[in-house]
Amino acid sequence: MIDESQLRAEIRESLKFQNQPGCMDTVSMVEEIRRGMSGQGLPRTENPVEAPESEKLTTGYRVCKKLNQKLQKLPGYHTFLFPIVRRVKRLVGDSHKYRHTLTYTELLGGGVEEFLDRAYLVLLERQADEQGKQAYRQFLYESRGDRVFVLGKIRYSPEGKLHEVAVKKLRSRYFFRRVVWSVRRIPILGLVYWLKDIATVSKKFDLLYGSCMQSENRLSQNVCNAVESREIIWSVNGRLEELSCTVGRLERDTGTVVRDRLDENREAIYRMQESLVTGQKGMETLHQNVVAIETGLEQCAAQARKNALEARERLERFAEKYRDEVGEVCRIAEHNESDIYKIQETLYQIEKIQAEKEKAEQAHSAKQKEYEAIYVEFENKFRGERGVIKQRLTEYLKMVENLDQKNNHDYTNVLDIGCGRGEWLELLKENRFIGAGVDLNAQMVQECKKRNLSACCADAITYLKGLEDASYYVITGFQVVEHLSPETVLELLQESLRVLKPGGFVIFETPNPENLIVGSCNFYLDPSHVRPIPPDRLRFVAESVGYDRVDLFRLNPYPAIPEGSIGQDNEAVQKMAQFFNNMSDYSILAYKK
């Protein structure tokens, strides 16, 4: 039993190819379809259809497949290795399974519309939308017809990356053009690229003229194709007339079912005739478009000639304008080359001197550390024990306490210059005063810090210059000024006056040269002493600097000649003995107004 609906579907599909040359007539076609549906089908082909080229496996996939087959023979494959192989297959997918032979040159041919349609179908697997085509037309115009760049933008767009269509030799050429496009946007390099384009404008004009001639040849070919299409349309009309006669015979032979199908075919024929009429109108429109394109090409060629002439004139003016300036720059560069050589020689000498200076500083630093260590031993031997020194300094502590009571126990801070081993700082700390010390000997400063005393290693004058005005109530310096030159002593007193708060004072103690043994012998026991300073001279310098009041104190008796050995009746001997029994130290107490 033949299914009539299936018969109609088969006849409808066969009639689509009925207008092609070499096809059988309609009656033979219907009989062939009936025999096929009755079980008398067409003979089958013995050889199967060969798989297309794109379905061939890649070399890497074949190697992995053979390796998997060998691994299957190992014990425990299904337990341990099979889950890993299955996961790898899911990750790789079919993108690396088959060999793709598509190259970028296969997509570059045809006109702009044909090129864009083919690129969308191959790379994005869909029809091109009008908005996307318009954007890429504009980009083709801006990139001067670089179709490889357009292919790269489509392939490596977010949508193109989803499809992962492999195109040989496209990646390297696309990214090279991206780099060139980026370089053209840099101001200076873009100008160089623009000058290169102007220099090659005549060559580009020749290429444009050649492309215009090729377009004209293609238009001529399209006209010939249109004539051939018109002849095909006439042949189709003749075929339609034959088909109408055949339909009449089928109405008599096949009965009601075939007659209904022929009515439907007749409607399809009428629609086909309407389509042919529309095609003729489209051919006329195409001819009009061809004429418009020819006119546009002629206008483009004329505009290109005009632009080439203008570019050549601008290039000549630019070269004439900057020719003299380039020559001047070259002369200046030659002159500067000799100056640069001299500067390099000078820098070499400076570096050499700097290296020698660093070596000298390193040697001086090593000697300084050695001297500091020796001086610490000297102080420990000849300065006296800490308890004795602190007992001597108790007299000065009373002066600080009187000032503290005068200020109603305000924040009375003390700065000790040349703090040494820190006896004075320790005494201040025991009596709850705020004391800070400065000394050039790093080892002595380290010893103060071990006793939790505030001290730093620095030059006294430099440290005082770094302090703000009126920042300390008391500044002291015990056995310090005899180590300084007269100029430095003057500067020390000036900076101390600036740093003192109003009502504050300075105390500077030094060996007393009025004692002949101290001034002529004991003073020179310390190798760092410069010269003895008489009491009246130190007081005069303090008064001349600007201190409001300067008091002089003689301290620490030095009985070189016992009083019992001096005759009471001989006045001359007593005066002579006084030069040996004077106080060994003296100090000045200078107040700021």
PDB file of C-alpha atoms in Angstrom, residues 137-421:
ATOM      1  CA  ARG A 137      33.119  48.300   5.746  1.00  0.00           C
ATOM      2  CA  GLN A 138      34.151  51.412   7.650  1.00  0.00           C
ATOM      3  CA  PHE A 139      37.149  49.598   9.117  1.00  0.00           C
ATOM      4  CA  LEU A 140      38.184  48.411   5.621  1.00  0.00           C
ATOM      5  CA  TYR A 141      38.113  52.033   4.505  1.00  0.00           C
ATOM      6  CA  GLU A 142      40.216  53.182   7.498  1.00  0.00           C
ATOM      7  CA  SER A 143      42.750  50.326   7.145  1.00  0.00           C
ATOM      8  CA  ARG A 144      43.030  50.952   3.378  1.00  0.00           C
ATOM      9  CA  GLY A 145      41.485  47.645   2.354  1.00  0.00           C
ATOM     10  CA  ASP A 146      43.494  45.386   4.662  1.00  0.00           C
ATOM     11  CA  ARG A 147      41.293  42.274   4.566  1.00  0.00           C
ATOM     12  CA  VAL A 148      43.709  40.194   6.653  1.00  0.00           C
ATOM     13  CA  PHE A 149      43.230  42.681   9.506  1.00  0.00           C
ATOM     14  CA  VAL A 150      39.415  42.362   9.158  1.00  0.00           C
ATOM     15  CA  LEU A 151      39.654  38.544   9.171  1.00  0.00           C
ATOM     16  CA  GLY A 152      41.752  38.730  12.340  1.00  0.00           C
ATOM     17  CA  LYS A 153      39.273  41.051  14.102  1.00  0.00           C
ATOM     18  CA  ILE A 154      36.371  38.684  13.240  1.00  0.00           C
ATOM     19  CA  ARG A 155      38.283  35.512  14.198  1.00  0.00           C
ATOM     20  CA  TYR A 156      39.661  36.859  17.490  1.00  0.00           C
ATOM     21  CA  SER A 157      36.510  38.718  18.529  1.00  0.00           C
ATOM     22  CA  PRO A 158      34.693  37.295  21.616  1.00  0.00           C
ATOM     23  CA  GLU A 159      32.163  35.528  19.337  1.00  0.00           C
ATOM     24  CA  GLY A 160      34.921  34.169  17.068  1.00  0.00           C
ATOM     25  CA  LYS A 161      36.859  32.786  20.054  1.00  0.00           C
ATOM     26  CA  LEU A 162      33.756  30.775  21.042  1.00  0.00           C
ATOM     27  CA  HIS A 163      33.691  28.957  17.653  1.00  0.00           C
ATOM     28  CA  GLU A 164      37.513  28.400  17.562  1.00  0.00           C
ATOM     29  CA  VAL A 165      37.723  28.004  13.782  1.00  0.00           C
ATOM     30  CA  ALA A 166      41.336  27.159  12.842  1.00  0.00           C
ATOM     31  CA  VAL A 167      42.750  29.300  10.009  1.00  0.00           C
ATOM     32  CA  LYS A 168      46.368  28.673   9.058  1.00  0.00           C
ATOM     33  CA  LYS A 169      48.852  31.606   9.023  1.00  0.00           C
ATOM     34  CA  LEU A 170      46.213  34.122  10.168  1.00  0.00           C
ATOM     35  CA  ARG A 171      47.335  34.688  13.784  1.00  0.00           C
ATOM     36  CA  SER A 172      50.897  35.922  12.996  1.00  0.00           C
ATOM     37  CA  ARG A 173      49.794  38.239  10.167  1.00  0.00           C
ATOM     38  CA  TYR A 174      46.935  39.683  12.206  1.00  0.00           C
ATOM     39  CA  PHE A 175      49.041  40.491  15.256  1.00  0.00           C
ATOM     40  CA  PHE A 176      51.786  41.988  13.049  1.00  0.00           C
ATOM     41  CA  ARG A 177      49.204  44.360  11.562  1.00  0.00           C
ATOM     42  CA  ARG A 178      47.951  45.209  15.056  1.00  0.00           C
ATOM     43  CA  VAL A 179      51.479  46.223  16.047  1.00  0.00           C
ATOM     44  CA  VAL A 180      51.843  48.397  12.902  1.00  0.00           C
ATOM     45  CA  TRP A 181      48.426  49.986  13.573  1.00  0.00           C
ATOM     46  CA  SER A 182      49.460  50.779  17.184  1.00  0.00           C
ATOM     47  CA  VAL A 183      52.764  52.309  15.998  1.00  0.00           C
ATOM     48  CA  ARG A 184      50.882  54.607  13.612  1.00  0.00           C
ATOM     49  CA  ARG A 185      48.971  56.082  16.571  1.00  0.00           C
ATOM     50  CA  ILE A 186      52.217  57.213  18.331  1.00  0.00           C
ATOM     51  CA  PRO A 187      52.738  60.937  17.462  1.00  0.00           C
ATOM     52  CA  ILE A 188      56.363  60.919  16.173  1.00  0.00           C
ATOM     53  CA  LEU A 189      56.304  57.425  14.627  1.00  0.00           C
ATOM     54  CA  GLY A 190      52.881  58.213  13.106  1.00  0.00           C
ATOM     55  CA  LEU A 191      54.422  61.265  11.368  1.00  0.00           C
ATOM     56  CA  VAL A 192      57.216  59.074   9.958  1.00  0.00           C
ATOM     57  CA  TYR A 193      54.626  56.568   8.732  1.00  0.00           C
ATOM     58  CA  TRP A 194      52.639  59.428   7.144  1.00  0.00           C
ATOM     59  CA  LEU A 195      55.752  60.691   5.331  1.00  0.00           C
ATOM     60  CA  LYS A 196      56.413  57.145   4.068  1.00  0.00           C
ATOM     61  CA  ASP A 197      52.861  57.002   2.669  1.00  0.00           C
ATOM     62  CA  ILE A 198      53.352  60.341   0.885  1.00  0.00           C
ATOM     63  CA  ALA A 199      56.609  59.082  -0.646  1.00  0.00           C
ATOM     64  CA  THR A 200      54.828  56.017  -2.038  1.00  0.00           C
ATOM     65  CA  VAL A 201      51.657  57.800  -3.197  1.00  0.00           C
ATOM     66  CA  SER A 202      52.534  57.500  -6.882  1.00  0.00           C
ATOM     67  CA  LYS A 203      52.960  53.745  -6.520  1.00  0.00           C
ATOM     68  CA  LYS A 204      49.633  53.499  -4.711  1.00  0.00           C
ATOM     69  CA  PHE A 205      47.987  55.539  -7.459  1.00  0.00           C
ATOM     70  CA  ASP A 206      49.276  53.043 -10.035  1.00  0.00           C
ATOM     71  CA  LEU A 207      47.858  50.201  -7.934  1.00  0.00           C
ATOM     72  CA  LEU A 208      44.529  52.044  -7.642  1.00  0.00           C
ATOM     73  CA  TYR A 209      44.408  52.590 -11.382  1.00  0.00           C
ATOM     74  CA  GLY A 210      45.138  48.873 -11.948  1.00  0.00           C
ATOM     75  CA  SER A 211      42.346  47.916  -9.530  1.00  0.00           C
ATOM     76  CA  CYS A 212      39.978  50.268 -11.418  1.00  0.00           C
ATOM     77  CA  MET A 213      40.821  48.498 -14.678  1.00  0.00           C
ATOM     78  CA  GLN A 214      40.236  45.116 -13.013  1.00  0.00           C
ATOM     79  CA  SER A 215      36.848  46.348 -11.744  1.00  0.00           C
ATOM     80  CA  GLU A 216      35.966  47.463 -15.260  1.00  0.00           C
ATOM     81  CA  ASN A 217      36.857  43.992 -16.591  1.00  0.00           C
ATOM     82  CA  ARG A 218      34.718  42.364 -13.893  1.00  0.00           C
ATOM     83  CA  LEU A 219      31.797  44.645 -14.815  1.00  0.00           C
ATOM     84  CA  SER A 220      32.128  43.600 -18.443  1.00  0.00           C
ATOM     85  CA  GLN A 221      32.103  39.966 -17.369  1.00  0.00           C
ATOM     86  CA  ASN A 222      28.987  40.595 -15.216  1.00  0.00           C
ATOM     87  CA  VAL A 223      27.238  42.087 -18.272  1.00  0.00           C
ATOM     88  CA  CYS A 224      28.103  38.951 -20.254  1.00  0.00           C
ATOM     89  CA  ASN A 225      26.785  36.822 -17.416  1.00  0.00           C
ATOM     90  CA  ALA A 226      23.574  38.859 -17.422  1.00  0.00           C
ATOM     91  CA  VAL A 227      23.109  38.129 -21.159  1.00  0.00           C
ATOM     92  CA  GLU A 228      23.676  34.416 -20.486  1.00  0.00           C
ATOM     93  CA  SER A 229      21.158  34.586 -17.623  1.00  0.00           C
ATOM     94  CA  ARG A 230      18.565  36.097 -19.981  1.00  0.00           C
ATOM     95  CA  GLU A 231      19.067  33.163 -22.402  1.00  0.00           C
ATOM     96  CA  ILE A 232      18.667  30.730 -19.459  1.00  0.00           C
ATOM     97  CA  ILE A 233      15.401  32.466 -18.532  1.00  0.00           C
ATOM     98  CA  TRP A 234      14.120  31.988 -22.076  1.00  0.00           C
ATOM     99  CA  SER A 235      15.021  28.305 -21.964  1.00  0.00           C
ATOM    100  CA  VAL A 236      13.196  28.017 -18.633  1.00  0.00           C
ATOM    101  CA  ASN A 237      10.084  29.563 -20.196  1.00  0.00           C
ATOM    102  CA  GLY A 238      10.203  26.921 -22.931  1.00  0.00           C
ATOM    103  CA  ARG A 239      10.616  24.232 -20.339  1.00  0.00           C
ATOM    104  CA  LEU A 240       7.605  25.587 -18.461  1.00  0.00           C
ATOM    105  CA  GLU A 241       5.476  25.295 -21.594  1.00  0.00           C
ATOM    106  CA  GLU A 242       6.545  21.649 -21.973  1.00  0.00           C
ATOM    107  CA  LEU A 243       5.718  21.124 -18.304  1.00  0.00           C
ATOM    108  CA  SER A 244       2.216  22.532 -18.863  1.00  0.00           C
ATOM    109  CA  CYS A 245       1.626  19.952 -21.670  1.00  0.00           C
ATOM    110  CA  THR A 246       2.930  17.193 -19.419  1.00  0.00           C
ATOM    111  CA  VAL A 247       0.555  18.287 -16.651  1.00  0.00           C
ATOM    112  CA  GLY A 248      -2.359  17.831 -19.058  1.00  0.00           C
ATOM    113  CA  ARG A 249      -1.329  14.265 -19.778  1.00  0.00           C
ATOM    114  CA  LEU A 250      -0.878  13.552 -16.077  1.00  0.00           C
ATOM    115  CA  GLU A 251      -4.421  14.750 -15.360  1.00  0.00           C
ATOM    116  CA  ARG A 252      -5.792  12.082 -17.654  1.00  0.00           C
ATOM    117  CA  ASP A 253      -3.453   9.296 -16.482  1.00  0.00           C
ATOM    118  CA  THR A 254      -2.972   9.662 -12.724  1.00  0.00           C
ATOM    119  CA  GLY A 255      -6.495  10.531 -11.561  1.00  0.00           C
ATOM    120  CA  THR A 256      -7.680  12.787  -8.834  1.00  0.00           C
ATOM    121  CA  VAL A 257      -4.601  12.558  -6.548  1.00  0.00           C
ATOM    122  CA  VAL A 258      -2.157  13.601  -9.244  1.00  0.00           C
ATOM    123  CA  ARG A 259      -4.586  16.312 -10.453  1.00  0.00           C
ATOM    124  CA  ASP A 260      -4.556  17.882  -6.990  1.00  0.00           C
ATOM    125  CA  ARG A 261      -0.775  17.790  -6.935  1.00  0.00           C
ATOM    126  CA  LEU A 262      -0.623  19.347 -10.388  1.00  0.00           C
ATOM    127  CA  ASP A 263      -2.844  22.203  -9.198  1.00  0.00           C
ATOM    128  CA  GLU A 264      -0.321  22.862  -6.470  1.00  0.00           C
ATOM    129  CA  ASN A 265       2.509  22.622  -9.003  1.00  0.00           C
ATOM    130  CA  ARG A 266       0.677  25.070 -11.245  1.00  0.00           C
ATOM    131  CA  GLU A 267       0.595  27.574  -8.396  1.00  0.00           C
ATOM    132  CA  ALA A 268       4.292  26.989  -7.854  1.00  0.00           C
ATOM    133  CA  ILE A 269       4.859  27.581 -11.560  1.00  0.00           C
ATOM    134  CA  TYR A 270       2.947  30.859 -11.372  1.00  0.00           C
ATOM    135  CA  ARG A 271       5.123  31.892  -8.411  1.00  0.00           C
ATOM    136  CA  MET A 272       8.207  30.880 -10.348  1.00  0.00           C
ATOM    137  CA  GLN A 273       7.101  33.025 -13.282  1.00  0.00           C
ATOM    138  CA  GLU A 274       6.610  35.943 -10.906  1.00  0.00           C
ATOM    139  CA  SER A 275      10.081  35.300  -9.525  1.00  0.00           C
ATOM    140  CA  LEU A 276      11.468  35.329 -13.060  1.00  0.00           C
ATOM    141  CA  VAL A 277       9.810  38.674 -13.710  1.00  0.00           C
ATOM    142  CA  THR A 278      11.313  39.965 -10.466  1.00  0.00           C
ATOM    143  CA  GLY A 279      14.696  38.590 -11.596  1.00  0.00           C
ATOM    144  CA  GLN A 280      14.436  40.510 -14.859  1.00  0.00           C
ATOM    145  CA  LYS A 281      13.720  43.686 -12.915  1.00  0.00           C
ATOM    146  CA  GLY A 282      16.721  42.886 -10.692  1.00  0.00           C
ATOM    147  CA  MET A 283      18.896  42.515 -13.791  1.00  0.00           C
ATOM    148  CA  GLU A 284      17.829  45.957 -14.944  1.00  0.00           C
ATOM    149  CA  THR A 285      18.581  47.362 -11.485  1.00  0.00           C
ATOM    150  CA  LEU A 286      21.968  45.604 -11.584  1.00  0.00           C
ATOM    151  CA  HIS A 287      22.742  47.240 -14.909  1.00  0.00           C
ATOM    152  CA  GLN A 288      21.891  50.649 -13.465  1.00  0.00           C
ATOM    153  CA  ASN A 289      24.134  49.920 -10.450  1.00  0.00           C
ATOM    154  CA  VAL A 290      26.958  48.908 -12.790  1.00  0.00           C
ATOM    155  CA  VAL A 291      26.674  52.251 -14.592  1.00  0.00           C
ATOM    156  CA  ALA A 292      26.658  54.096 -11.243  1.00  0.00           C
ATOM    157  CA  ILE A 293      29.733  52.154 -10.093  1.00  0.00           C
ATOM    158  CA  GLU A 294      31.592  53.016 -13.295  1.00  0.00           C
ATOM    159  CA  THR A 295      30.790  56.687 -12.741  1.00  0.00           C
ATOM    160  CA  GLY A 296      31.921  56.472  -9.096  1.00  0.00           C
ATOM    161  CA  LEU A 297      35.171  54.786 -10.106  1.00  0.00           C
ATOM    162  CA  GLU A 298      35.935  57.537 -12.580  1.00  0.00           C
ATOM    163  CA  GLN A 299      35.292  60.147  -9.875  1.00  0.00           C
ATOM    164  CA  CYS A 300      37.504  58.232  -7.405  1.00  0.00           C
ATOM    165  CA  ALA A 301      40.303  58.039  -9.955  1.00  0.00           C
ATOM    166  CA  ALA A 302      40.087  61.788 -10.593  1.00  0.00           C
ATOM    167  CA  GLN A 303      40.068  62.517  -6.839  1.00  0.00           C
ATOM    168  CA  ALA A 304      43.038  60.160  -6.340  1.00  0.00           C
ATOM    169  CA  ARG A 305      45.024  62.036  -9.023  1.00  0.00           C
ATOM    170  CA  LYS A 306      44.169  65.334  -7.351  1.00  0.00           C
ATOM    171  CA  ASN A 307      45.167  64.035  -3.895  1.00  0.00           C
ATOM    172  CA  ALA A 308      48.460  62.669  -5.264  1.00  0.00           C
ATOM    173  CA  LEU A 309      49.352  66.071  -6.741  1.00  0.00           C
ATOM    174  CA  GLU A 310      48.483  67.871  -3.489  1.00  0.00           C
ATOM    175  CA  ALA A 311      50.494  65.361  -1.435  1.00  0.00           C
ATOM    176  CA  ARG A 312      53.518  65.758  -3.733  1.00  0.00           C
ATOM    177  CA  GLU A 313      53.310  69.557  -3.377  1.00  0.00           C
ATOM    178  CA  ARG A 314      53.036  69.342   0.436  1.00  0.00           C
ATOM    179  CA  LEU A 315      56.011  66.981   0.551  1.00  0.00           C
ATOM    180  CA  GLU A 316      58.133  69.348  -1.528  1.00  0.00           C
ATOM    181  CA  ARG A 317      57.191  72.320   0.677  1.00  0.00           C
ATOM    182  CA  PHE A 318      57.938  70.290   3.835  1.00  0.00           C
ATOM    183  CA  ALA A 319      61.356  69.174   2.496  1.00  0.00           C
ATOM    184  CA  GLU A 320      62.240  72.747   1.461  1.00  0.00           C
ATOM    185  CA  LYS A 321      61.193  74.109   4.865  1.00  0.00           C
ATOM    186  CA  TYR A 322      63.179  71.702   7.004  1.00  0.00           C
ATOM    187  CA  ARG A 323      66.246  71.113   4.813  1.00  0.00           C
ATOM    188  CA  ASP A 324      68.219  73.996   6.395  1.00  0.00           C
ATOM    189  CA  GLU A 325      67.104  73.063   9.919  1.00  0.00           C
ATOM    190  CA  VAL A 326      68.236  69.462   9.471  1.00  0.00           C
ATOM    191  CA  GLY A 327      71.666  70.685   8.338  1.00  0.00           C
ATOM    192  CA  GLU A 328      71.970  72.936  11.371  1.00  0.00           C
ATOM    193  CA  VAL A 329      71.002  70.055  13.671  1.00  0.00           C
ATOM    194  CA  CYS A 330      73.709  67.875  12.105  1.00  0.00           C
ATOM    195  CA  ARG A 331      76.360  70.567  12.677  1.00  0.00           C
ATOM    196  CA  ILE A 332      75.283  71.010  16.303  1.00  0.00           C
ATOM    197  CA  ALA A 333      75.399  67.241  16.815  1.00  0.00           C
ATOM    198  CA  GLU A 334      79.000  67.116  15.505  1.00  0.00           C
ATOM    199  CA  HIS A 335      79.991  69.955  17.831  1.00  0.00           C
ATOM    200  CA  ASN A 336      78.262  68.334  20.808  1.00  0.00           C
ATOM    201  CA  GLU A 337      80.038  65.055  20.174  1.00  0.00           C
ATOM    202  CA  SER A 338      83.375  66.599  21.170  1.00  0.00           C
ATOM    203  CA  ASP A 339      81.762  68.192  24.238  1.00  0.00           C
ATOM    204  CA  ILE A 340      80.302  64.849  25.249  1.00  0.00           C
ATOM    205  CA  TYR A 341      83.763  63.277  24.985  1.00  0.00           C
ATOM    206  CA  LYS A 342      85.194  65.969  27.290  1.00  0.00           C
ATOM    207  CA  ILE A 343      82.346  65.475  29.751  1.00  0.00           C
ATOM    208  CA  GLN A 344      82.962  61.728  29.782  1.00  0.00           C
ATOM    209  CA  GLU A 345      86.658  62.351  30.546  1.00  0.00           C
ATOM    210  CA  THR A 346      85.709  64.724  33.374  1.00  0.00           C
ATOM    211  CA  LEU A 347      83.238  62.206  34.815  1.00  0.00           C
ATOM    212  CA  TYR A 348      85.939  59.545  34.713  1.00  0.00           C
ATOM    213  CA  GLN A 349      88.308  61.792  36.666  1.00  0.00           C
ATOM    214  CA  ILE A 350      85.539  62.632  39.164  1.00  0.00           C
ATOM    215  CA  GLU A 351      84.769  58.946  39.681  1.00  0.00           C
ATOM    216  CA  LYS A 352      88.470  58.248  40.179  1.00  0.00           C
ATOM    217  CA  ILE A 353      88.778  61.044  42.764  1.00  0.00           C
ATOM    218  CA  GLN A 354      85.574  59.844  44.462  1.00  0.00           C
ATOM    219  CA  ALA A 355      86.966  56.314  44.729  1.00  0.00           C
ATOM    220  CA  GLU A 356      90.223  57.611  46.224  1.00  0.00           C
ATOM    221  CA  LYS A 357      88.232  59.772  48.634  1.00  0.00           C
ATOM    222  CA  GLU A 358      86.144  56.777  49.743  1.00  0.00           C
ATOM    223  CA  LYS A 359      89.313  54.761  50.355  1.00  0.00           C
ATOM    224  CA  ALA A 360      90.772  57.638  52.401  1.00  0.00           C
ATOM    225  CA  GLU A 361      87.537  57.970  54.389  1.00  0.00           C
ATOM    226  CA  GLN A 362      87.519  54.244  55.114  1.00  0.00           C
ATOM    227  CA  ALA A 363      91.128  54.400  56.298  1.00  0.00           C
ATOM    228  CA  HIS A 364      90.360  57.501  58.411  1.00  0.00           C
ATOM    229  CA  SER A 365      87.296  55.778  59.877  1.00  0.00           C
ATOM    230  CA  ALA A 366      89.364  52.771  60.891  1.00  0.00           C
ATOM    231  CA  LYS A 367      92.001  55.016  62.495  1.00  0.00           C
ATOM    232  CA  GLN A 368      89.257  57.054  64.187  1.00  0.00           C
ATOM    233  CA  LYS A 369      87.742  53.930  65.735  1.00  0.00           C
ATOM    234  CA  GLU A 370      91.185  52.853  66.952  1.00  0.00           C
ATOM    235  CA  TYR A 371      91.811  56.333  68.423  1.00  0.00           C
ATOM    236  CA  GLU A 372      88.392  56.343  70.127  1.00  0.00           C
ATOM    237  CA  ALA A 373      89.116  53.011  71.784  1.00  0.00           C
ATOM    238  CA  ILE A 374      92.488  54.304  73.048  1.00  0.00           C
ATOM    239  CA  TYR A 375      90.895  57.552  74.290  1.00  0.00           C
ATOM    240  CA  VAL A 376      88.257  55.591  76.253  1.00  0.00           C
ATOM    241  CA  GLU A 377      91.066  53.726  78.034  1.00  0.00           C
ATOM    242  CA  PHE A 378      92.815  57.059  78.629  1.00  0.00           C
ATOM    243  CA  GLU A 379      89.668  58.553  80.182  1.00  0.00           C
ATOM    244  CA  ASN A 380      89.146  55.537  82.409  1.00  0.00           C
ATOM    245  CA  LYS A 381      92.724  55.806  83.699  1.00  0.00           C
ATOM    246  CA  PHE A 382      93.223  59.581  84.143  1.00  0.00           C
ATOM    247  CA  ARG A 383      89.689  61.032  84.393  1.00  0.00           C
ATOM    248  CA  GLY A 384      88.893  59.369  87.686  1.00  0.00           C
ATOM    249  CA  GLU A 385      86.263  57.006  89.008  1.00  0.00           C
ATOM    250  CA  ARG A 386      82.573  57.642  88.255  1.00  0.00           C
ATOM    251  CA  GLY A 387      81.733  58.207  91.925  1.00  0.00           C
ATOM    252  CA  VAL A 388      84.406  60.891  92.311  1.00  0.00           C
ATOM    253  CA  ILE A 389      83.303  62.719  89.134  1.00  0.00           C
ATOM    254  CA  LYS A 390      79.639  62.629  90.197  1.00  0.00           C
ATOM    255  CA  GLN A 391      80.609  64.051  93.605  1.00  0.00           C
ATOM    256  CA  ARG A 392      82.413  66.971  91.918  1.00  0.00           C
ATOM    257  CA  LEU A 393      79.395  67.665  89.674  1.00  0.00           C
ATOM    258  CA  THR A 394      77.015  67.896  92.661  1.00  0.00           C
ATOM    259  CA  GLU A 395      77.818  71.623  92.969  1.00  0.00           C
ATOM    260  CA  TYR A 396      76.311  72.250  89.527  1.00  0.00           C
ATOM    261  CA  LEU A 397      73.213  70.181  90.363  1.00  0.00           C
ATOM    262  CA  LYS A 398      72.311  72.799  93.020  1.00  0.00           C
ATOM    263  CA  MET A 399      72.320  75.516  90.302  1.00  0.00           C
ATOM    264  CA  VAL A 400      69.903  73.474  88.163  1.00  0.00           C
ATOM    265  CA  GLU A 401      67.634  72.880  91.166  1.00  0.00           C
ATOM    266  CA  ASN A 402      67.534  76.619  91.945  1.00  0.00           C
ATOM    267  CA  LEU A 403      66.506  77.335  88.333  1.00  0.00           C
ATOM    268  CA  ASP A 404      63.852  74.621  88.545  1.00  0.00           C
ATOM    269  CA  GLN A 405      62.379  76.197  91.688  1.00  0.00           C
ATOM    270  CA  LYS A 406      62.515  79.620  90.041  1.00  0.00           C
ATOM    271  CA  ASN A 407      60.463  78.254  87.100  1.00  0.00           C
ATOM    272  CA  ASN A 408      57.927  76.760  89.555  1.00  0.00           C
ATOM    273  CA  HIS A 409      59.116  73.228  88.696  1.00  0.00           C
ATOM    274  CA  ASP A 410      58.430  73.709  84.994  1.00  0.00           C
ATOM    275  CA  TYR A 411      59.872  71.310  82.386  1.00  0.00           C
ATOM    276  CA  THR A 412      63.621  72.011  83.037  1.00  0.00           C
ATOM    277  CA  ASN A 413      65.597  70.193  80.337  1.00  0.00           C
ATOM    278  CA  VAL A 414      69.406  70.000  80.139  1.00  0.00           C
ATOM    279  CA  LEU A 415      71.711  69.476  77.138  1.00  0.00           C
ATOM    280  CA  ASP A 416      75.218  68.160  77.958  1.00  0.00           C
ATOM    281  CA  ILE A 417      77.832  68.809  75.237  1.00  0.00           C
ATOM    282  CA  GLY A 418      80.721  66.315  75.334  1.00  0.00           C
ATOM    283  CA  CYS A 419      78.823  63.986  77.669  1.00  0.00           C
ATOM    284  CA  GLY A 420      81.706  61.420  77.740  1.00  0.00           C
ATOM    285  CA  ARG A 421      80.940  58.453  79.978  1.00  0.00           C
TER     286      ARG A 421
END
